[in-house]
PDB file of N, CA and C in Angstrom:
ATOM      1  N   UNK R 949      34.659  -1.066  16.364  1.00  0.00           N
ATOM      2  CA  UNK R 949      34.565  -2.487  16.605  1.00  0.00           C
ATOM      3  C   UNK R 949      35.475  -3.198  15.614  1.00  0.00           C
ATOM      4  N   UNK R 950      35.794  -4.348  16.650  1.00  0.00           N
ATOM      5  CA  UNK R 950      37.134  -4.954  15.103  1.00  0.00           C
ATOM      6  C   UNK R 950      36.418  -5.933  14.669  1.00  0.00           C
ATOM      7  N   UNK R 951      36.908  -5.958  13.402  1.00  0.00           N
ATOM      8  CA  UNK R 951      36.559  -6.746  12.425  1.00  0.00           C
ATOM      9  C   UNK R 951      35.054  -6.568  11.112  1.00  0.00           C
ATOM     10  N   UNK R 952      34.636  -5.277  11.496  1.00  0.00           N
ATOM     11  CA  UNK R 952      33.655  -4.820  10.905  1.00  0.00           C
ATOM     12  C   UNK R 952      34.120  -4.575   9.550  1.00  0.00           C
ATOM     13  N   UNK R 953      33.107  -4.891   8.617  1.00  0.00           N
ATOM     14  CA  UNK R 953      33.755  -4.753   7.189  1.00  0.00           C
ATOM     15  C   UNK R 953      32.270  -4.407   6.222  1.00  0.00           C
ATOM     16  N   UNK R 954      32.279  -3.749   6.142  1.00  0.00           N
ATOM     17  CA  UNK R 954      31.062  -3.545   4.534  1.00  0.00           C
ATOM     18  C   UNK R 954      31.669  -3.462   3.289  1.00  0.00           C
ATOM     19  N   UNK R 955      30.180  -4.017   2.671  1.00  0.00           N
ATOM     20  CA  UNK R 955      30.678  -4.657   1.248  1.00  0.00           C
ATOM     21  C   UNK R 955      29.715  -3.451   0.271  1.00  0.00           C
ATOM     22  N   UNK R 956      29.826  -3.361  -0.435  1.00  0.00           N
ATOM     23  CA  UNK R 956      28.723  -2.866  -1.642  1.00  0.00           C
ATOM     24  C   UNK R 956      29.020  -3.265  -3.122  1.00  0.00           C
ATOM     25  N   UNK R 957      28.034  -3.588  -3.688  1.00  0.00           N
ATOM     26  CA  UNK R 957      27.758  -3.801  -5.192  1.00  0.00           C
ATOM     27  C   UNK R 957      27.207  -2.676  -6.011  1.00  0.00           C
ATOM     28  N   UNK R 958      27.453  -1.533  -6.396  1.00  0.00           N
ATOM     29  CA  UNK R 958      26.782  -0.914  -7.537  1.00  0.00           C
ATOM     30  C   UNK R 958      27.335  -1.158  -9.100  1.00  0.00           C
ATOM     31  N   UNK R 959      26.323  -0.918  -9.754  1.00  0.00           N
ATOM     32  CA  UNK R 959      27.034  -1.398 -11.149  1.00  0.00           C
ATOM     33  C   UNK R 959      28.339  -0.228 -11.518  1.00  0.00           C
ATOM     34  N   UNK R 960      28.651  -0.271 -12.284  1.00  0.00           N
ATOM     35  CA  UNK R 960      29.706   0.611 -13.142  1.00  0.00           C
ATOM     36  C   UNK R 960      29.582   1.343 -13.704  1.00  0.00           C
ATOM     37  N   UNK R 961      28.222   1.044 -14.895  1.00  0.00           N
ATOM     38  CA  UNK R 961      27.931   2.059 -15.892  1.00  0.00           C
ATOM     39  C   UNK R 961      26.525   1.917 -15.978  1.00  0.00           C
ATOM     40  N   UNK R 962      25.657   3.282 -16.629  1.00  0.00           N
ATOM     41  CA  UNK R 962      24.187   2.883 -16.523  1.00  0.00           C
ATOM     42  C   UNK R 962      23.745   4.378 -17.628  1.00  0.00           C
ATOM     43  N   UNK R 963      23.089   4.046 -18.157  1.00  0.00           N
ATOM     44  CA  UNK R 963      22.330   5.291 -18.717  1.00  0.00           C
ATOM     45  C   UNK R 963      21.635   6.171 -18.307  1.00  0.00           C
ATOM     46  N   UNK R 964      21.502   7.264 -18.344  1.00  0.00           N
ATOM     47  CA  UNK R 964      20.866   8.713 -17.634  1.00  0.00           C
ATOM     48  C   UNK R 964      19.433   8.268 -17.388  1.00  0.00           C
ATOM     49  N   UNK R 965      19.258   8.310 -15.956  1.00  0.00           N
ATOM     50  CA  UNK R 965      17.769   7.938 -16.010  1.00  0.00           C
ATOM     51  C   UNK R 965      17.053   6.805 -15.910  1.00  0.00           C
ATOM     52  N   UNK R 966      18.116   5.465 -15.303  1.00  0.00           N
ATOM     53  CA  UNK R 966      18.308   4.464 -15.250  1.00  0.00           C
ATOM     54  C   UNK R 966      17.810   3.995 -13.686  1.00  0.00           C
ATOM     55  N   UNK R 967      17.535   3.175 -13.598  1.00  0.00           N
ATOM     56  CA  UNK R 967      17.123   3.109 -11.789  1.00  0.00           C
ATOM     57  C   UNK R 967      18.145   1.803 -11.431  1.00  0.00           C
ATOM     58  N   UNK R 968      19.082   1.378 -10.785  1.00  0.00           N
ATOM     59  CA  UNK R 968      19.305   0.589 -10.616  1.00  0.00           C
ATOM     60  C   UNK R 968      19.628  -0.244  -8.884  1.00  0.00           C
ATOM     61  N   UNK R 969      20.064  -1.285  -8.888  1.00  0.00           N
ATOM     62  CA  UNK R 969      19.584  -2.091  -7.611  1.00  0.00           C
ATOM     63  C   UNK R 969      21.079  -1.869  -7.175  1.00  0.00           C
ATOM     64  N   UNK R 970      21.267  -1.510  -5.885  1.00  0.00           N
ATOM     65  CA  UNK R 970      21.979  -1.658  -5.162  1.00  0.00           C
ATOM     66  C   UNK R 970      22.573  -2.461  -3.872  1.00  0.00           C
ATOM     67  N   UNK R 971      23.286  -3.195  -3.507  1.00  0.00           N
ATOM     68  CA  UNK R 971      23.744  -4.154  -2.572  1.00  0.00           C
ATOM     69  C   UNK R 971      24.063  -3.636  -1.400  1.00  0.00           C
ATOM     70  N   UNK R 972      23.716  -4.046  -0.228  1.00  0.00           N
ATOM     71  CA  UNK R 972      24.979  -3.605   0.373  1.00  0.00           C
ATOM     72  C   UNK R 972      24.923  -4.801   1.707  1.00  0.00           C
ATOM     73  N   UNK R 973      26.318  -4.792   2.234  1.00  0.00           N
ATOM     74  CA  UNK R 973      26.059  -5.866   3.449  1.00  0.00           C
ATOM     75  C   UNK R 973      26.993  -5.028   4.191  1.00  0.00           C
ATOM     76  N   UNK R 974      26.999  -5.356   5.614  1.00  0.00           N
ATOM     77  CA  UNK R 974      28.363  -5.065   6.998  1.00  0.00           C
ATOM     78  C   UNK R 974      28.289  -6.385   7.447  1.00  0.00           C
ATOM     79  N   UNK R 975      29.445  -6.554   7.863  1.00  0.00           N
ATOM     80  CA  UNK R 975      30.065  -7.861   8.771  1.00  0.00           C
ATOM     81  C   UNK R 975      29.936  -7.114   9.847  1.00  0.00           C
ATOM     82  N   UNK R 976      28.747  -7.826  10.918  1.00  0.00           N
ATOM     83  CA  UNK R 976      28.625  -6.719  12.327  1.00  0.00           C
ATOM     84  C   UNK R 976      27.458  -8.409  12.971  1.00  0.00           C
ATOM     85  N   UNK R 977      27.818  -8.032  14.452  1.00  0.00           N
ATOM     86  CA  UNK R 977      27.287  -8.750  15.124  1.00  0.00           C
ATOM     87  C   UNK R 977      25.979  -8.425  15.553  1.00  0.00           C
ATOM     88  N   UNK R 978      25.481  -7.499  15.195  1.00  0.00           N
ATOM     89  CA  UNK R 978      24.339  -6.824  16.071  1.00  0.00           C
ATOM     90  C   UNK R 978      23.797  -7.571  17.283  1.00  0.00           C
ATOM     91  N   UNK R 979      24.855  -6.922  18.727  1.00  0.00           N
ATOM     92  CA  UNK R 979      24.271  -7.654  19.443  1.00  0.00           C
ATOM     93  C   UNK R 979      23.221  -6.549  20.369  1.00  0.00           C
ATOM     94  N   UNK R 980      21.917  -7.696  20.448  1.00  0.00           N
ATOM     95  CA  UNK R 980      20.709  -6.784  20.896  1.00  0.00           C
ATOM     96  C   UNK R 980      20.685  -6.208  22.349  1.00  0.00           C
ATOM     97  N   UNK R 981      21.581  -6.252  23.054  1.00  0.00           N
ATOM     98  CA  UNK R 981      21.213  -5.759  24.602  1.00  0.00           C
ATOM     99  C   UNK R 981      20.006  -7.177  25.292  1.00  0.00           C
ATOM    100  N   UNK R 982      20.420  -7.621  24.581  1.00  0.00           N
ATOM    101  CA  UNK R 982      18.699  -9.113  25.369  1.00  0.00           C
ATOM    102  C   UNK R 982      19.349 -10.214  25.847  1.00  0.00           C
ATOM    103  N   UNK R 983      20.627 -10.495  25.702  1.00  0.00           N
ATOM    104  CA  UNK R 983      21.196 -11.812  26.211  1.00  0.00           C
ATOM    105  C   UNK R 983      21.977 -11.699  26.897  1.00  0.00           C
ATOM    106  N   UNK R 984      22.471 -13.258  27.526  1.00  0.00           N
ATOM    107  CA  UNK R 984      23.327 -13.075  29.108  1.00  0.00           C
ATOM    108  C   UNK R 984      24.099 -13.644  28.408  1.00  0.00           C
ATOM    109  N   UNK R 985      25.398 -13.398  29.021  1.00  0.00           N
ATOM    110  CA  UNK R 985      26.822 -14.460  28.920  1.00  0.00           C
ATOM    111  C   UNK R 985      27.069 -15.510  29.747  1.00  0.00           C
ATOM    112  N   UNK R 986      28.018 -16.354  29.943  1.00  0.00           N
ATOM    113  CA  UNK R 986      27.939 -17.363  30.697  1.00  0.00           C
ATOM    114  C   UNK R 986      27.924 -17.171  32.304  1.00  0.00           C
ATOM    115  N   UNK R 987      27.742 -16.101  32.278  1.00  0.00           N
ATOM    116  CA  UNK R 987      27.757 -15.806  33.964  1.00  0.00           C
ATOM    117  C   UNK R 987      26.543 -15.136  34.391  1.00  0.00           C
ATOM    118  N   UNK R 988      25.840 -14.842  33.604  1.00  0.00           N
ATOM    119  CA  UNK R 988      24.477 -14.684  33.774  1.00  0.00           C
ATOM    120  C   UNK R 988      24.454 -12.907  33.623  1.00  0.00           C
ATOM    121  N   UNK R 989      25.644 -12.577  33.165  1.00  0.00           N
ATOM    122  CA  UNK R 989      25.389 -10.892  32.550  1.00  0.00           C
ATOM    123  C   UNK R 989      24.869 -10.308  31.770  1.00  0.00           C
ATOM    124  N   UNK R 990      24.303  -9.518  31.210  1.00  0.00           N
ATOM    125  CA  UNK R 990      23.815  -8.778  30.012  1.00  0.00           C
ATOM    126  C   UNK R 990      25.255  -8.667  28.814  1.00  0.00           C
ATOM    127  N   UNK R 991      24.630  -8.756  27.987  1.00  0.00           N
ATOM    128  CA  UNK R 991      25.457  -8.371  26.839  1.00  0.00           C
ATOM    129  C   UNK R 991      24.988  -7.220  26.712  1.00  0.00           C
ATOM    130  N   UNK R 992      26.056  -6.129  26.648  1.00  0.00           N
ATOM    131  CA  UNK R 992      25.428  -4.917  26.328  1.00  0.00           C
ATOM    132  C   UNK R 992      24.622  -4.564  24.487  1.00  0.00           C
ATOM    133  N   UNK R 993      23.939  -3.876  24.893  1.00  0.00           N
ATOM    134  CA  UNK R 993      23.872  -3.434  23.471  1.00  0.00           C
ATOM    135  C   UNK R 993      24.865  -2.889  22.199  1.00  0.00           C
ATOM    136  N   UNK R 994      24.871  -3.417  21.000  1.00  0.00           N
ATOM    137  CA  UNK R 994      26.116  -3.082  20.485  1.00  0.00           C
ATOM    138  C   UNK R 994      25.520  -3.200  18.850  1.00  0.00           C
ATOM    139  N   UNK R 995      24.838  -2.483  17.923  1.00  0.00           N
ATOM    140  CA  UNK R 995      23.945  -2.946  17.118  1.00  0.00           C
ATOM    141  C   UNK R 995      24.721  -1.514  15.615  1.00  0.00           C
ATOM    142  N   UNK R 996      24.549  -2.003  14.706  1.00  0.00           N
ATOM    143  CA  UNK R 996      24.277  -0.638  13.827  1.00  0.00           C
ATOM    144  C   UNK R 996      23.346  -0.046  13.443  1.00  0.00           C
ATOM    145  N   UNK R 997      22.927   1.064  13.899  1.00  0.00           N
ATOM    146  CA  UNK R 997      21.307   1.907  14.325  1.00  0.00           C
ATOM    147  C   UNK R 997      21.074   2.904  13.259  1.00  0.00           C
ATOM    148  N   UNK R 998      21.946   2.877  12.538  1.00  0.00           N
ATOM    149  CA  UNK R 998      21.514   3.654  10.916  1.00  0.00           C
ATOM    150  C   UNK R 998      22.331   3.597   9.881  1.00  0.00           C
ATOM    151  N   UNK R 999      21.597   3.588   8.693  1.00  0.00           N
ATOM    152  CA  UNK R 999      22.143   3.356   7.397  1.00  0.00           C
ATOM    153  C   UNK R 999      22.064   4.613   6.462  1.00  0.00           C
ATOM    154  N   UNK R1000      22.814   5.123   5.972  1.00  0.00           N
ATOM    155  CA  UNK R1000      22.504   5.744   4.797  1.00  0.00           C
ATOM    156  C   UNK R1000      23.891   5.825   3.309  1.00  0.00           C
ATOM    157  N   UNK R1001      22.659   6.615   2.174  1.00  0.00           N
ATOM    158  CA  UNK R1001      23.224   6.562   1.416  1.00  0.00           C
ATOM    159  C   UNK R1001      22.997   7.910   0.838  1.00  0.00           C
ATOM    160  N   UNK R1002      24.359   8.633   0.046  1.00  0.00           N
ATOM    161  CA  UNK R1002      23.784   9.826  -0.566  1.00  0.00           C
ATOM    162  C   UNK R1002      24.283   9.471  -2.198  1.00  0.00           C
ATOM    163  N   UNK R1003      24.130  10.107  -3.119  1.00  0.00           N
ATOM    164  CA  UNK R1003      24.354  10.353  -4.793  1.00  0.00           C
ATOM    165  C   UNK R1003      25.042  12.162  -4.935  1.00  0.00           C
ATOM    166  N   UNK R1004      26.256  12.151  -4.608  1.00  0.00           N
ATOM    167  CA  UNK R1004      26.820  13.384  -5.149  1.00  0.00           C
ATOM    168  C   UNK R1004      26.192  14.313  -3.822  1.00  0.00           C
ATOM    169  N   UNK R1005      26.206  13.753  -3.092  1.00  0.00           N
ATOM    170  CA  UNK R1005      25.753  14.973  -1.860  1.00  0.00           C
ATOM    171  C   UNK R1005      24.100  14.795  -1.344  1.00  0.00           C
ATOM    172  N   UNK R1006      23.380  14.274  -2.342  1.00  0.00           N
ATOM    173  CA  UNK R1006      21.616  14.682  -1.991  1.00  0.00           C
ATOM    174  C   UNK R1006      21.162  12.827  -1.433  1.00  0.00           C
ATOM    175  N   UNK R1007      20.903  12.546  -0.697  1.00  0.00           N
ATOM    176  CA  UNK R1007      20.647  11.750   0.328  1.00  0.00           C
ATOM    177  C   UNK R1007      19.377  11.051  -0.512  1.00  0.00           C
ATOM    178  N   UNK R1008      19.846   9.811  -0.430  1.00  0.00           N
ATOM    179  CA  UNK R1008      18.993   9.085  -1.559  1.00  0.00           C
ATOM    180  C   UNK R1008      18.026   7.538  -0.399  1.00  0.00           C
ATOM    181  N   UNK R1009      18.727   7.298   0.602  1.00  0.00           N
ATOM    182  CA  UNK R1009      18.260   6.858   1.747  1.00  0.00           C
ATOM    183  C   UNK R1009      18.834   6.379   2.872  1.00  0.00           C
ATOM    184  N   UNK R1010      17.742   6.698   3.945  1.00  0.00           N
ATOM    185  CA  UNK R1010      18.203   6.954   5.540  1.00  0.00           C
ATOM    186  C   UNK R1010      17.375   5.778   6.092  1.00  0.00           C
ATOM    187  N   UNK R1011      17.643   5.280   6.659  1.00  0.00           N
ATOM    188  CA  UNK R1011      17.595   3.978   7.394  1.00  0.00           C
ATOM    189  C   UNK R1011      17.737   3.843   8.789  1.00  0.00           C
ATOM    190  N   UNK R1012      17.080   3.626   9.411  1.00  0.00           N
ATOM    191  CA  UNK R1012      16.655   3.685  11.472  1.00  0.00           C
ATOM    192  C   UNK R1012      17.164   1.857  11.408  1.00  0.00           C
ATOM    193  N   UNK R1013      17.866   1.413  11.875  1.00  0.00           N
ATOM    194  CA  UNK R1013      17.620  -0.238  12.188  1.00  0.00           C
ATOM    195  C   UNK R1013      17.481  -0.407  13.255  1.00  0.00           C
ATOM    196  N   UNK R1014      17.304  -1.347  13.728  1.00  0.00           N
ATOM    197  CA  UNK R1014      16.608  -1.706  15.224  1.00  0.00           C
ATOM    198  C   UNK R1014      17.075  -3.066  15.882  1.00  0.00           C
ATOM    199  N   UNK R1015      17.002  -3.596  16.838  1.00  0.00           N
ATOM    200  CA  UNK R1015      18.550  -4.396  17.614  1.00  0.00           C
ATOM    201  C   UNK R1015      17.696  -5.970  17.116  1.00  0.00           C
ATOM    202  N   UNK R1016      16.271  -6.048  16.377  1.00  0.00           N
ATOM    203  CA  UNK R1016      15.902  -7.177  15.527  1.00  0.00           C
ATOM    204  C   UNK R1016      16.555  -7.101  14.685  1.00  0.00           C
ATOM    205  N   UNK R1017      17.259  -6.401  13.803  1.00  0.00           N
ATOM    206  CA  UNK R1017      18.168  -6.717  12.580  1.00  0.00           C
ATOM    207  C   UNK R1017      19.046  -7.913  12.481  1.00  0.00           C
ATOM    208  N   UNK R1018      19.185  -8.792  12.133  1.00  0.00           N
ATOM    209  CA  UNK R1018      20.379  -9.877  12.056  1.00  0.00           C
ATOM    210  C   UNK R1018      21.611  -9.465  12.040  1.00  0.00           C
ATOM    211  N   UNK R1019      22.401 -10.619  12.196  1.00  0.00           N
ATOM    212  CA  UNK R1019      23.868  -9.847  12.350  1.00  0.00           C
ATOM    213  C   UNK R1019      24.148  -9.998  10.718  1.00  0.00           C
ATOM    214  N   UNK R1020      25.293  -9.323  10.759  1.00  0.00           N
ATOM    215  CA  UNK R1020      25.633  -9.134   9.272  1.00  0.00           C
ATOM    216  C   UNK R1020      24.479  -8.273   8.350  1.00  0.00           C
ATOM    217  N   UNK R1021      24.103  -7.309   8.981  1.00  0.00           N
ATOM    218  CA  UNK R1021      22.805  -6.746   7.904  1.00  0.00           C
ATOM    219  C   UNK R1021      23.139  -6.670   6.226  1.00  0.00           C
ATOM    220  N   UNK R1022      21.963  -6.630   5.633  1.00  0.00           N
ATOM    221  CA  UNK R1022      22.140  -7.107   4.523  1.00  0.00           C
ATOM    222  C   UNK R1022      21.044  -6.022   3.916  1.00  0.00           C
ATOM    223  N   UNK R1023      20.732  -4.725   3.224  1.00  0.00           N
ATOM    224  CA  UNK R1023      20.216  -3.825   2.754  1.00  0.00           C
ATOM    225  C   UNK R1023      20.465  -3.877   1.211  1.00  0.00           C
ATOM    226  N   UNK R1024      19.355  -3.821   0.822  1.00  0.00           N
ATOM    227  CA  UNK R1024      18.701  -3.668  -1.025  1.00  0.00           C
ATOM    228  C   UNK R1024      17.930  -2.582  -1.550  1.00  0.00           C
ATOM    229  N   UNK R1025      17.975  -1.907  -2.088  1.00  0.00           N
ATOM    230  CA  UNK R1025      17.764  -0.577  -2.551  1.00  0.00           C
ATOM    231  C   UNK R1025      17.861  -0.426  -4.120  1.00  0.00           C
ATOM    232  N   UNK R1026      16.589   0.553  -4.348  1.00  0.00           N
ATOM    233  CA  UNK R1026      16.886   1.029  -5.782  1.00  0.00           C
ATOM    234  C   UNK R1026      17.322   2.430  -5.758  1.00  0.00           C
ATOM    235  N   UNK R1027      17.674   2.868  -7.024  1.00  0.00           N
ATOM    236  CA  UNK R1027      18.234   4.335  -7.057  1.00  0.00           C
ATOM    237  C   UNK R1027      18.209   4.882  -8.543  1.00  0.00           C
ATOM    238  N   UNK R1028      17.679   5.639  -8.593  1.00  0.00           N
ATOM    239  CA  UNK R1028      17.632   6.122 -10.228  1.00  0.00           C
ATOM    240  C   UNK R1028      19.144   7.457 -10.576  1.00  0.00           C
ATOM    241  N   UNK R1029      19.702   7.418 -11.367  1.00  0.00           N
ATOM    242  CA  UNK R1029      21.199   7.941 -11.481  1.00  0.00           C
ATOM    243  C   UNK R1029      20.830   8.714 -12.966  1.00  0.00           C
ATOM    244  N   UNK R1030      21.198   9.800 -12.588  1.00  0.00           N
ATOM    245  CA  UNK R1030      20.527  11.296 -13.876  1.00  0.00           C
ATOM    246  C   UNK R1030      22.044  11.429 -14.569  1.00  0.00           C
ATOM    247  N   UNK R1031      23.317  11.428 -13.528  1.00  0.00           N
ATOM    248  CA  UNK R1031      24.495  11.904 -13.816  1.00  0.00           C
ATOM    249  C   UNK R1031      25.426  10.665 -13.121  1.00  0.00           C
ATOM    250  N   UNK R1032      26.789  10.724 -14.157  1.00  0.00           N
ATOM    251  CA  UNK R1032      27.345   9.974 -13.250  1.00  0.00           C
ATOM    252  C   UNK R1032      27.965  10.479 -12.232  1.00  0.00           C
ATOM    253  N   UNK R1033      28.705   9.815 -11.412  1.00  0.00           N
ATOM    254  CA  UNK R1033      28.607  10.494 -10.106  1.00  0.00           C
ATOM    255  C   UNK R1033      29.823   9.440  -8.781  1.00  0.00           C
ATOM    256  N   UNK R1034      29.285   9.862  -7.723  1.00  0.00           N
ATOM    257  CA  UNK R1034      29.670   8.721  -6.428  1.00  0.00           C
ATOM    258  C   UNK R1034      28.816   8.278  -5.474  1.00  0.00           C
ATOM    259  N   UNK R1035      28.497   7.143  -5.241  1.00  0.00           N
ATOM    260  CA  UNK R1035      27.914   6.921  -3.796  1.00  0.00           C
ATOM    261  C   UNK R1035      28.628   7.059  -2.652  1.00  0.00           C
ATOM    262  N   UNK R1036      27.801   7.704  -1.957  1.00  0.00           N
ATOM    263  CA  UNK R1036      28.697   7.516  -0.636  1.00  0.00           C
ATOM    264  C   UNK R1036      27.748   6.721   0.460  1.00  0.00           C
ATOM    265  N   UNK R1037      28.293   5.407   1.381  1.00  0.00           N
ATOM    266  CA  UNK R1037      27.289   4.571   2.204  1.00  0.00           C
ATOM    267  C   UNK R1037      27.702   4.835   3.466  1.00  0.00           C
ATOM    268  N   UNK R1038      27.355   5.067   4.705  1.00  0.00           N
ATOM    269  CA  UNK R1038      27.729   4.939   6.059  1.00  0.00           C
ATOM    270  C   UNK R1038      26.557   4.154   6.994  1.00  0.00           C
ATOM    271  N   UNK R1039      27.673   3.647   7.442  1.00  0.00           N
ATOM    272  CA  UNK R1039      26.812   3.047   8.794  1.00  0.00           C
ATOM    273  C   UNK R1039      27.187   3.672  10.031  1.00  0.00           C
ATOM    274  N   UNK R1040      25.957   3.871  10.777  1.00  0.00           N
ATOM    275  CA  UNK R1040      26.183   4.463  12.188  1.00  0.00           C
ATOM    276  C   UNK R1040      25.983   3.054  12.897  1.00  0.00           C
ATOM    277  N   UNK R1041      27.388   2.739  14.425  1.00  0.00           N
ATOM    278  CA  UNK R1041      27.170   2.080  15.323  1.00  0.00           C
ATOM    279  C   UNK R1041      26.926   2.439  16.452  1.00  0.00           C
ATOM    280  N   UNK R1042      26.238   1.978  17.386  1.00  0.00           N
ATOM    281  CA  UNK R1042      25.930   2.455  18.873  1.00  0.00           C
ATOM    282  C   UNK R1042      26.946   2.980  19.519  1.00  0.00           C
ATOM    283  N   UNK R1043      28.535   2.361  19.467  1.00  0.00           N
ATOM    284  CA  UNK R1043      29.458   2.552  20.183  1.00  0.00           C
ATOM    285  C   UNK R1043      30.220   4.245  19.681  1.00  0.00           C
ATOM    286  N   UNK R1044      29.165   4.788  18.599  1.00  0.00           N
ATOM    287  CA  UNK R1044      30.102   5.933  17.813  1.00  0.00           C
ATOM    288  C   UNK R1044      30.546   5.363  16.645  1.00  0.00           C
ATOM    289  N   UNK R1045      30.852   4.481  16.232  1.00  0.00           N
ATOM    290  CA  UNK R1045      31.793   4.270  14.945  1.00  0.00           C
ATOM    291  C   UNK R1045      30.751   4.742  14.037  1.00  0.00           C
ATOM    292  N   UNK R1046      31.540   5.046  12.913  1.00  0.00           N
ATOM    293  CA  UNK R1046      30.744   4.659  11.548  1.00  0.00           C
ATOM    294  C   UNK R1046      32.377   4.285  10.584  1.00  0.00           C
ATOM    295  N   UNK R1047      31.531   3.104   9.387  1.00  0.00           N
ATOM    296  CA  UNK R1047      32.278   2.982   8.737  1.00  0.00           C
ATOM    297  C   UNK R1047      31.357   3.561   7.522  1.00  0.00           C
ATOM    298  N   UNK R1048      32.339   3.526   6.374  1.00  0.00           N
ATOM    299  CA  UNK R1048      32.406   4.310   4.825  1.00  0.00           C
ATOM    300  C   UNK R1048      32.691   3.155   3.696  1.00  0.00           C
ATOM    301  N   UNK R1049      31.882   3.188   3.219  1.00  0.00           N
ATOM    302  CA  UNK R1049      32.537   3.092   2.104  1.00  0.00           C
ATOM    303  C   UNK R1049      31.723   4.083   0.739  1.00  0.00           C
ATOM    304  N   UNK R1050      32.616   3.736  -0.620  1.00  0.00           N
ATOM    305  CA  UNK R1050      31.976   4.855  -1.885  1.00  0.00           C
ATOM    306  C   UNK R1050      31.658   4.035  -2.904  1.00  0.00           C
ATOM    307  N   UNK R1051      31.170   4.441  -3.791  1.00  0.00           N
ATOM    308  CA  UNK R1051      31.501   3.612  -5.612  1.00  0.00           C
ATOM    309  C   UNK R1051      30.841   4.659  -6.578  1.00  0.00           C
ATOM    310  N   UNK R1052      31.764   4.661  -7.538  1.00  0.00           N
ATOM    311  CA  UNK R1052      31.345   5.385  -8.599  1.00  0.00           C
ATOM    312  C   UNK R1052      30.886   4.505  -9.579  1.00  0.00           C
ATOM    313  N   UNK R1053      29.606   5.325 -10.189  1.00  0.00           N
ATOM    314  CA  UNK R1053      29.033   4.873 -11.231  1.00  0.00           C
ATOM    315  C   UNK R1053      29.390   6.079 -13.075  1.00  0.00           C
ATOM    316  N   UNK R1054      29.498   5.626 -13.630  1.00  0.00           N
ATOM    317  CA  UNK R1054      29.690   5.922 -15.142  1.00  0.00           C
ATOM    318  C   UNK R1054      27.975   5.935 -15.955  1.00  0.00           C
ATOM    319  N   UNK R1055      27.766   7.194 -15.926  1.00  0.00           N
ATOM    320  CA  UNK R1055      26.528   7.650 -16.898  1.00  0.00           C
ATOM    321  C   UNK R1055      26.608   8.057 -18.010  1.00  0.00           C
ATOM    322  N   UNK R1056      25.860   7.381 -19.009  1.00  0.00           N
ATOM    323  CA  UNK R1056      26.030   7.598 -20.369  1.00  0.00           C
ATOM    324  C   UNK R1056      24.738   8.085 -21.156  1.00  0.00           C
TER     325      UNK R1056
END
């Protein structure tokens, strides 16, 4: 889909053992399959139907969303960080896409 864009905030640096809050948003329309267009058609369904996040490979959280989500979803999360490391975030869309993004954090 064009124009889809995710954002994420993790901090930079954090101490071993640290839990910290994580951001994340997509620029996405989630449209629900429930409305007509001006001609009285369905909008098809077109939504992002899962979220996740892993820490260095081990899956830290998985996320089902559902075509009530707002557009632009907007997900908040904690995460406790032993090592420093990378996030990795994906979103799954209905149509097949997923987008990516990463961020590394610095453990001290």
């Amino acid at each position: 889909m064009k124009g889809v864009r995710p954002r994420v905030k993790v901090p930079k640096k954090a101490s071993a053992g640290d839990t910290i809050t994580i951001k994340t948003l997509i620029s996405h329309p989630m449209e629900s399959g429930q409305r007509k267009d001006k001609d009285g058609n369905v909008i098809p369904r077109e939504i992002i139907n899962r979220f996740t996040c892993d820490f260095n490979g081990e899956n830290v959280i998985d996320v089902t969303l559902e075509p009530a989500i707002s557009t632009n979803p907007y997900i908040e999360f904690e995460a406790k960080v032993p090592e420093s490391g990378e996030f990795k975030f994906t979103w799954y869309d209905d149509d097949g896409s997923t987008y990516e993004d990463s961020q590394k954090i610095e453990v001290s």
